[in-house]
Amino acid sequence: MLVELRDSDFPYVRVGIANRWVPQVSSKRVGLVAAGKTWTSADILRDHLALRQRFGGARLVWSGHWTTFSGPDFWVTVVGPAQPTAAEANR
């Protein structure tokens, strides 16, 4: 399901967010130990879906598709709208 969400979000991300700044509200990978647990794909999906309900513009990206991320194996939830600078995105 993560791959399907990523794929369905990709056209919007490519056109509306790429090369701009957006807040990153979650970044998880399978096997990550954080918040008192070891994260699984199912945990990451639940986390992302909860964020999607909380933030209407939330999108899922795979860090390996983007050179701006230092780790290539993270599921990243970003929230629009995109901004031209980091300062504006993090307001």
mmCIF file with all atom_site columns, C-alpha atoms in Angstrom:
data_model
loop_
_atom_site.group_PDB
_atom_site.id
_atom_site.type_symbol
_atom_site.label_atom_id
_atom_site.label_alt_id
_atom_site.label_comp_id
_atom_site.label_asym_id
_atom_site.label_entity_id
_atom_site.label_seq_id
_atom_site.pdbx_PDB_ins_code
_atom_site.Cartn_x
_atom_site.Cartn_y
_atom_site.Cartn_z
_atom_site.occupancy
_atom_site.B_iso_or_equiv
_atom_site.pdbx_formal_charge
_atom_site.auth_seq_id
_atom_site.auth_comp_id
_atom_site.auth_asym_id
_atom_site.auth_atom_id
_atom_site.pdbx_PDB_model_num
ATOM 1  C CA . MET A 1 1  ? 0.000  0.000  0.000   1.00 0.00 ? 1  MET A CA 1
ATOM 2  C CA . LEU A 1 2  ? 2.914  2.396  0.619   1.00 0.00 ? 2  LEU A CA 1
ATOM 3  C CA . VAL A 1 3  ? 4.108  1.952  -2.962  1.00 0.00 ? 3  VAL A CA 1
ATOM 4  C CA . GLU A 1 4  ? 0.598  2.551  -4.302  1.00 0.00 ? 4  GLU A CA 1
ATOM 5  C CA . LEU A 1 5  ? 0.224  5.768  -2.286  1.00 0.00 ? 5  LEU A CA 1
ATOM 6  C CA . ARG A 1 6  ? 3.661  6.956  -3.357  1.00 0.00 ? 6  ARG A CA 1
ATOM 7  C CA . ASP A 1 7  ? 2.839  6.243  -6.995  1.00 0.00 ? 7  ASP A CA 1
ATOM 8  C CA . SER A 1 8  ? -0.529 8.014  -6.807  1.00 0.00 ? 8  SER A CA 1
ATOM 9  C CA . ASP A 1 9  ? 1.065  11.060 -5.134  1.00 0.00 ? 9  ASP A CA 1
ATOM 10 C CA . PHE A 1 10 ? 4.031  11.230 -7.516  1.00 0.00 ? 10 PHE A CA 1
ATOM 11 C CA . PRO A 1 11 ? 2.408  13.273 -10.333 1.00 0.00 ? 11 PRO A CA 1
ATOM 12 C CA . TYR A 1 12 ? 1.366  15.972 -7.856  1.00 0.00 ? 12 TYR A CA 1
ATOM 13 C CA . VAL A 1 13 ? 4.734  15.917 -6.102  1.00 0.00 ? 13 VAL A CA 1
ATOM 14 C CA . ARG A 1 14 ? 6.645  16.110 -9.390  1.00 0.00 ? 14 ARG A CA 1
ATOM 15 C CA . VAL A 1 15 ? 4.654  19.119 -10.649 1.00 0.00 ? 15 VAL A CA 1
ATOM 16 C CA . GLY A 1 16 ? 3.612  20.912 -7.450  1.00 0.00 ? 16 GLY A CA 1
ATOM 17 C CA . ILE A 1 17 ? 6.389  20.283 -4.951  1.00 0.00 ? 17 ILE A CA 1
ATOM 18 C CA . ALA A 1 18 ? 9.622  19.269 -6.712  1.00 0.00 ? 18 ALA A CA 1
ATOM 19 C CA . ASN A 1 19 ? 12.420 21.850 -6.405  1.00 0.00 ? 19 ASN A CA 1
ATOM 20 C CA . ARG A 1 20 ? 10.490 23.793 -3.769  1.00 0.00 ? 20 ARG A CA 1
ATOM 21 C CA . TRP A 1 21 ? 10.326 23.628 0.018   1.00 0.00 ? 21 TRP A CA 1
ATOM 22 C CA . VAL A 1 22 ? 7.623  21.803 1.977   1.00 0.00 ? 22 VAL A CA 1
ATOM 23 C CA . PRO A 1 23 ? 7.427  20.780 5.626   1.00 0.00 ? 23 PRO A CA 1
ATOM 24 C CA . GLN A 1 24 ? 8.461  17.178 6.237   1.00 0.00 ? 24 GLN A CA 1
ATOM 25 C CA . VAL A 1 25 ? 6.248  15.866 9.046   1.00 0.00 ? 25 VAL A CA 1
ATOM 26 C CA . SER A 1 26 ? 7.419  12.252 9.155   1.00 0.00 ? 26 SER A CA 1
ATOM 27 C CA . SER A 1 27 ? 10.376 10.242 7.931   1.00 0.00 ? 27 SER A CA 1
ATOM 28 C CA . LYS A 1 28 ? 10.476 6.516  8.667   1.00 0.00 ? 28 LYS A CA 1
ATOM 29 C CA . ARG A 1 29 ? 12.069 3.378  7.272   1.00 0.00 ? 29 ARG A CA 1
ATOM 30 C CA . VAL A 1 30 ? 11.393 -0.260 7.985   1.00 0.00 ? 30 VAL A CA 1
ATOM 31 C CA . GLY A 1 31 ? 13.528 -1.321 10.933  1.00 0.00 ? 31 GLY A CA 1
ATOM 32 C CA . LEU A 1 32 ? 13.911 2.189  12.343  1.00 0.00 ? 32 LEU A CA 1
ATOM 33 C CA . VAL A 1 33 ? 13.836 2.233  16.132  1.00 0.00 ? 33 VAL A CA 1
ATOM 34 C CA . ALA A 1 34 ? 11.998 5.369  17.252  1.00 0.00 ? 34 ALA A CA 1
ATOM 35 C CA . ALA A 1 35 ? 9.204  6.337  19.631  1.00 0.00 ? 35 ALA A CA 1
ATOM 36 C CA . GLY A 1 36 ? 9.745  3.145  21.609  1.00 0.00 ? 36 GLY A CA 1
ATOM 37 C CA . LYS A 1 37 ? 9.284  0.643  18.777  1.00 0.00 ? 37 LYS A CA 1
ATOM 38 C CA . THR A 1 38 ? 10.840 -0.884 15.710  1.00 0.00 ? 38 THR A CA 1
ATOM 39 C CA . TRP A 1 39 ? 8.892  0.392  12.705  1.00 0.00 ? 39 TRP A CA 1
ATOM 40 C CA . THR A 1 40 ? 7.312  -1.979 10.190  1.00 0.00 ? 40 THR A CA 1
ATOM 41 C CA . SER A 1 41 ? 5.684  -1.211 6.838   1.00 0.00 ? 41 SER A CA 1
ATOM 42 C CA . ALA A 1 42 ? 2.276  -1.479 8.523   1.00 0.00 ? 42 ALA A CA 1
ATOM 43 C CA . ASP A 1 43 ? 3.332  1.024  11.218  1.00 0.00 ? 43 ASP A CA 1
ATOM 44 C CA . ILE A 1 44 ? 4.605  3.461  8.608   1.00 0.00 ? 44 ILE A CA 1
ATOM 45 C CA . LEU A 1 45 ? 1.368  3.163  6.645   1.00 0.00 ? 45 LEU A CA 1
ATOM 46 C CA . ARG A 1 46 ? -0.744 3.817  9.770   1.00 0.00 ? 46 ARG A CA 1
ATOM 47 C CA . ASP A 1 47 ? 1.426  6.816  10.655  1.00 0.00 ? 47 ASP A CA 1
ATOM 48 C CA . HIS A 1 48 ? 1.155  8.251  7.147   1.00 0.00 ? 48 HIS A CA 1
ATOM 49 C CA . LEU A 1 49 ? -2.614 7.723  6.926   1.00 0.00 ? 49 LEU A CA 1
ATOM 50 C CA . ALA A 1 50 ? -3.087 9.464  10.282  1.00 0.00 ? 50 ALA A CA 1
ATOM 51 C CA . LEU A 1 51 ? -1.030 12.404 9.028   1.00 0.00 ? 51 LEU A CA 1
ATOM 52 C CA . ARG A 1 52 ? -3.012 12.432 5.798   1.00 0.00 ? 52 ARG A CA 1
ATOM 53 C CA . GLN A 1 53 ? -6.215 12.796 7.833   1.00 0.00 ? 53 GLN A CA 1
ATOM 54 C CA . ARG A 1 54 ? -4.690 15.529 9.972   1.00 0.00 ? 54 ARG A CA 1
ATOM 55 C CA . PHE A 1 55 ? -3.123 17.472 7.086   1.00 0.00 ? 55 PHE A CA 1
ATOM 56 C CA . GLY A 1 56 ? -5.247 17.546 3.941   1.00 0.00 ? 56 GLY A CA 1
ATOM 57 C CA . GLY A 1 57 ? -2.295 18.213 1.641   1.00 0.00 ? 57 GLY A CA 1
ATOM 58 C CA . ALA A 1 58 ? -0.065 15.411 2.950   1.00 0.00 ? 58 ALA A CA 1
ATOM 59 C CA . ARG A 1 59 ? 1.789  13.390 0.314   1.00 0.00 ? 59 ARG A CA 1
ATOM 60 C CA . LEU A 1 60 ? 4.028  10.343 0.504   1.00 0.00 ? 60 LEU A CA 1
ATOM 61 C CA . VAL A 1 61 ? 7.427  10.251 -1.154  1.00 0.00 ? 61 VAL A CA 1
ATOM 62 C CA . TRP A 1 62 ? 10.230 7.686  -1.255  1.00 0.00 ? 62 TRP A CA 1
ATOM 63 C CA . SER A 1 63 ? 13.528 9.351  -0.360  1.00 0.00 ? 63 SER A CA 1
ATOM 64 C CA . GLY A 1 64 ? 15.419 7.254  -2.906  1.00 0.00 ? 64 GLY A CA 1
ATOM 65 C CA . HIS A 1 65 ? 13.675 9.119  -5.729  1.00 0.00 ? 65 HIS A CA 1
ATOM 66 C CA . TRP A 1 66 ? 15.010 12.518 -4.657  1.00 0.00 ? 66 TRP A CA 1
ATOM 67 C CA . THR A 1 67 ? 18.611 13.715 -4.342  1.00 0.00 ? 67 THR A CA 1
ATOM 68 C CA . THR A 1 68 ? 17.714 16.150 -1.552  1.00 0.00 ? 68 THR A CA 1
ATOM 69 C CA . PHE A 1 69 ? 17.406 13.343 1.007   1.00 0.00 ? 69 PHE A CA 1
ATOM 70 C CA . SER A 1 70 ? 20.558 11.916 2.575   1.00 0.00 ? 70 SER A CA 1
ATOM 71 C CA . GLY A 1 71 ? 19.087 8.441  3.160   1.00 0.00 ? 71 GLY A CA 1
ATOM 72 C CA . PRO A 1 72 ? 17.736 6.500  0.177   1.00 0.00 ? 72 PRO A CA 1
ATOM 73 C CA . ASP A 1 73 ? 15.304 4.237  2.038   1.00 0.00 ? 73 ASP A CA 1
ATOM 74 C CA . PHE A 1 74 ? 12.847 6.434  3.932   1.00 0.00 ? 74 PHE A CA 1
ATOM 75 C CA . TRP A 1 75 ? 9.108  6.911  3.530   1.00 0.00 ? 75 TRP A CA 1
ATOM 76 C CA . VAL A 1 76 ? 8.636  10.650 3.920   1.00 0.00 ? 76 VAL A CA 1
ATOM 77 C CA . THR A 1 77 ? 5.374  12.480 4.532   1.00 0.00 ? 77 THR A CA 1
ATOM 78 C CA . VAL A 1 78 ? 5.423  16.049 3.267   1.00 0.00 ? 78 VAL A CA 1
ATOM 79 C CA . VAL A 1 79 ? 2.727  18.685 3.539   1.00 0.00 ? 79 VAL A CA 1
ATOM 80 C CA . GLY A 1 80 ? 2.073  21.488 1.055   1.00 0.00 ? 80 GLY A CA 1
ATOM 81 C CA . PRO A 1 81 ? 1.690  24.075 -0.123  1.00 0.00 ? 81 PRO A CA 1
ATOM 82 C CA . ALA A 1 82 ? 5.187  24.344 -1.540  1.00 0.00 ? 82 ALA A CA 1
ATOM 83 C CA . GLN A 1 83 ? 7.209  27.461 -0.765  1.00 0.00 ? 83 GLN A CA 1
ATOM 84 C CA . PRO A 1 84 ? 10.235 29.030 -2.457  1.00 0.00 ? 84 PRO A CA 1
ATOM 85 C CA . THR A 1 85 ? 12.372 29.026 0.730   1.00 0.00 ? 85 THR A CA 1
ATOM 86 C CA . ALA A 1 86 ? 12.902 26.793 3.755   1.00 0.00 ? 86 ALA A CA 1
ATOM 87 C CA . ALA A 1 87 ? 12.015 29.636 6.130   1.00 0.00 ? 87 ALA A CA 1
ATOM 88 C CA . GLU A 1 88 ? 8.633  30.113 4.484   1.00 0.00 ? 88 GLU A CA 1
ATOM 89 C CA . ALA A 1 89 ? 7.902  26.378 4.464   1.00 0.00 ? 89 ALA A CA 1
ATOM 90 C CA . ASN A 1 90 ? 8.685  26.035 8.169   1.00 0.00 ? 90 ASN A CA 1
ATOM 91 C CA . ARG A 1 91 ? 6.463  28.878 9.359   1.00 0.00 ? 91 ARG A CA 1
#
